[in-house]
Amino acid sequence: MIELIRTNDAVIISFVESLMRDAGIGCFVADQNMSVLDGSLGILPRRVMVDADQADAARRILTDAGIANEIRGK
């Protein structure tokens, strides 16, 4: 799996998960439980991961949705 985005913004993470689900692209939110360590302050970013073979399609979807600035490793 590769990192698609890394952010502290729960709304963006939810939006990306929804976009991937609608497109039939499996994704995984890594570091989701790290908020326990930072006291739910949102200091530690979470990462949305996708399979490497679906990364290009996932990037296109984020670009079409207007959040290309969130994409990691462009």
Coordinates of N, CA, C and O in Angstrom, one line a residue, residues 5-33:
I5 N -2.8 10.3 1.1 CA -2.8 11.6 1.7 C -2.4 11.5 3.2 O -2.5 10.4 3.7
R6 N -1.9 12.6 3.8 CA -1.6 12.6 5.2 C -2.2 14.0 5.7 O -1.8 15.0 5.2
T7 N -3.1 13.9 6.7 CA -3.7 15.1 7.2 C -4.2 14.9 8.6 O -4.4 13.8 9.1
N8 N -4.4 16.0 9.3 CA -5.0 16.1 10.6 C -6.5 16.3 10.5 O -7.3 16.3 11.4
D9 N -7.0 16.7 9.3 CA -8.4 17.1 9.0 C -9.3 15.9 8.8 O -9.3 15.2 7.8
A10 N -10.1 15.6 9.9 CA -11.0 14.5 9.8 C -12.1 14.6 8.7 O -12.5 13.5 8.2
V11 N -12.4 15.8 8.3 CA -13.4 15.9 7.3 C -12.8 15.5 5.9 O -13.5 14.8 5.1
I12 N -11.6 15.9 5.7 CA -10.9 15.4 4.4 C -10.8 13.9 4.4 O -11.0 13.3 3.4
I13 N -10.4 13.3 5.5 CA -10.2 11.9 5.6 C -11.6 11.2 5.2 O -11.6 10.3 4.4
S14 N -12.6 11.7 5.8 CA -13.9 11.1 5.6 C -14.3 11.3 4.1 O -14.9 10.4 3.5
F15 N -14.1 12.5 3.6 CA -14.4 12.7 2.2 C -13.6 11.8 1.2 O -14.2 11.2 0.3
V16 N -12.3 11.6 1.5 CA -11.5 10.7 0.7 C -12.0 9.3 0.8 O -12.1 8.6 -0.2
E17 N -12.3 8.9 2.0 CA -12.8 7.5 2.2 C -14.1 7.3 1.4 O -14.3 6.3 0.7
S18 N -15.0 8.3 1.4 CA -16.2 8.2 0.6 C -16.0 8.2 -0.9 O -16.6 7.4 -1.6
L19 N -15.0 9.0 -1.4 CA -14.7 9.0 -2.8 C -14.1 7.6 -3.2 O -14.5 7.1 -4.3
M20 N -13.3 7.1 -2.4 CA -12.7 5.8 -2.7 C -13.7 4.7 -2.7 O -13.7 3.8 -3.6
R21 N -14.6 4.7 -1.7 CA -15.6 3.7 -1.6 C -16.5 3.8 -2.8 O -16.9 2.7 -3.4
D22 N -16.9 5.0 -3.2 CA -17.8 5.1 -4.4 C -17.2 4.7 -5.7 O -17.8 4.2 -6.6
A23 N -15.8 4.8 -5.8 CA -15.1 4.4 -6.9 C -14.7 2.9 -6.9 O -14.1 2.4 -7.8
G24 N -15.0 2.2 -5.8 CA -14.6 0.8 -5.7 C -13.2 0.6 -5.4 O -12.6 -0.5 -5.6
I25 N -12.5 1.6 -4.8 CA -11.1 1.5 -4.5 C -11.0 1.3 -3.0 O -11.4 2.1 -2.2
G26 N -10.3 0.2 -2.6 CA -10.1 0.0 -1.2 C -9.1 0.9 -0.6 O -8.1 1.2 -1.2
C27 N -9.4 1.4 0.6 CA -8.4 2.2 1.3 C -8.4 1.9 2.8 O -9.3 1.2 3.3
F28 N -7.3 2.3 3.4 CA -7.1 2.0 4.8 C -6.6 3.3 5.5 O -5.7 4.0 4.9
V29 N -7.2 3.7 6.6 CA -6.7 4.9 7.3 C -5.7 4.4 8.4 O -6.1 3.8 9.4
A30 N -4.5 4.7 8.2 CA -3.4 4.4 9.2 C -3.3 5.5 10.2 O -3.6 6.6 10.0
D31 N -2.9 5.1 11.4 CA -2.6 6.0 12.5 C -3.9 6.6 13.1 O -3.9 7.6 13.7
Q32 N -5.0 5.9 12.8 CA -6.3 6.4 13.2 C -6.5 6.4 14.7 O -7.1 7.3 15.3
N33 N -5.8 5.5 15.4 CA -6.0 5.4 16.8 C -4.9 6.2 17.6 O -4.8 6.1 18.8

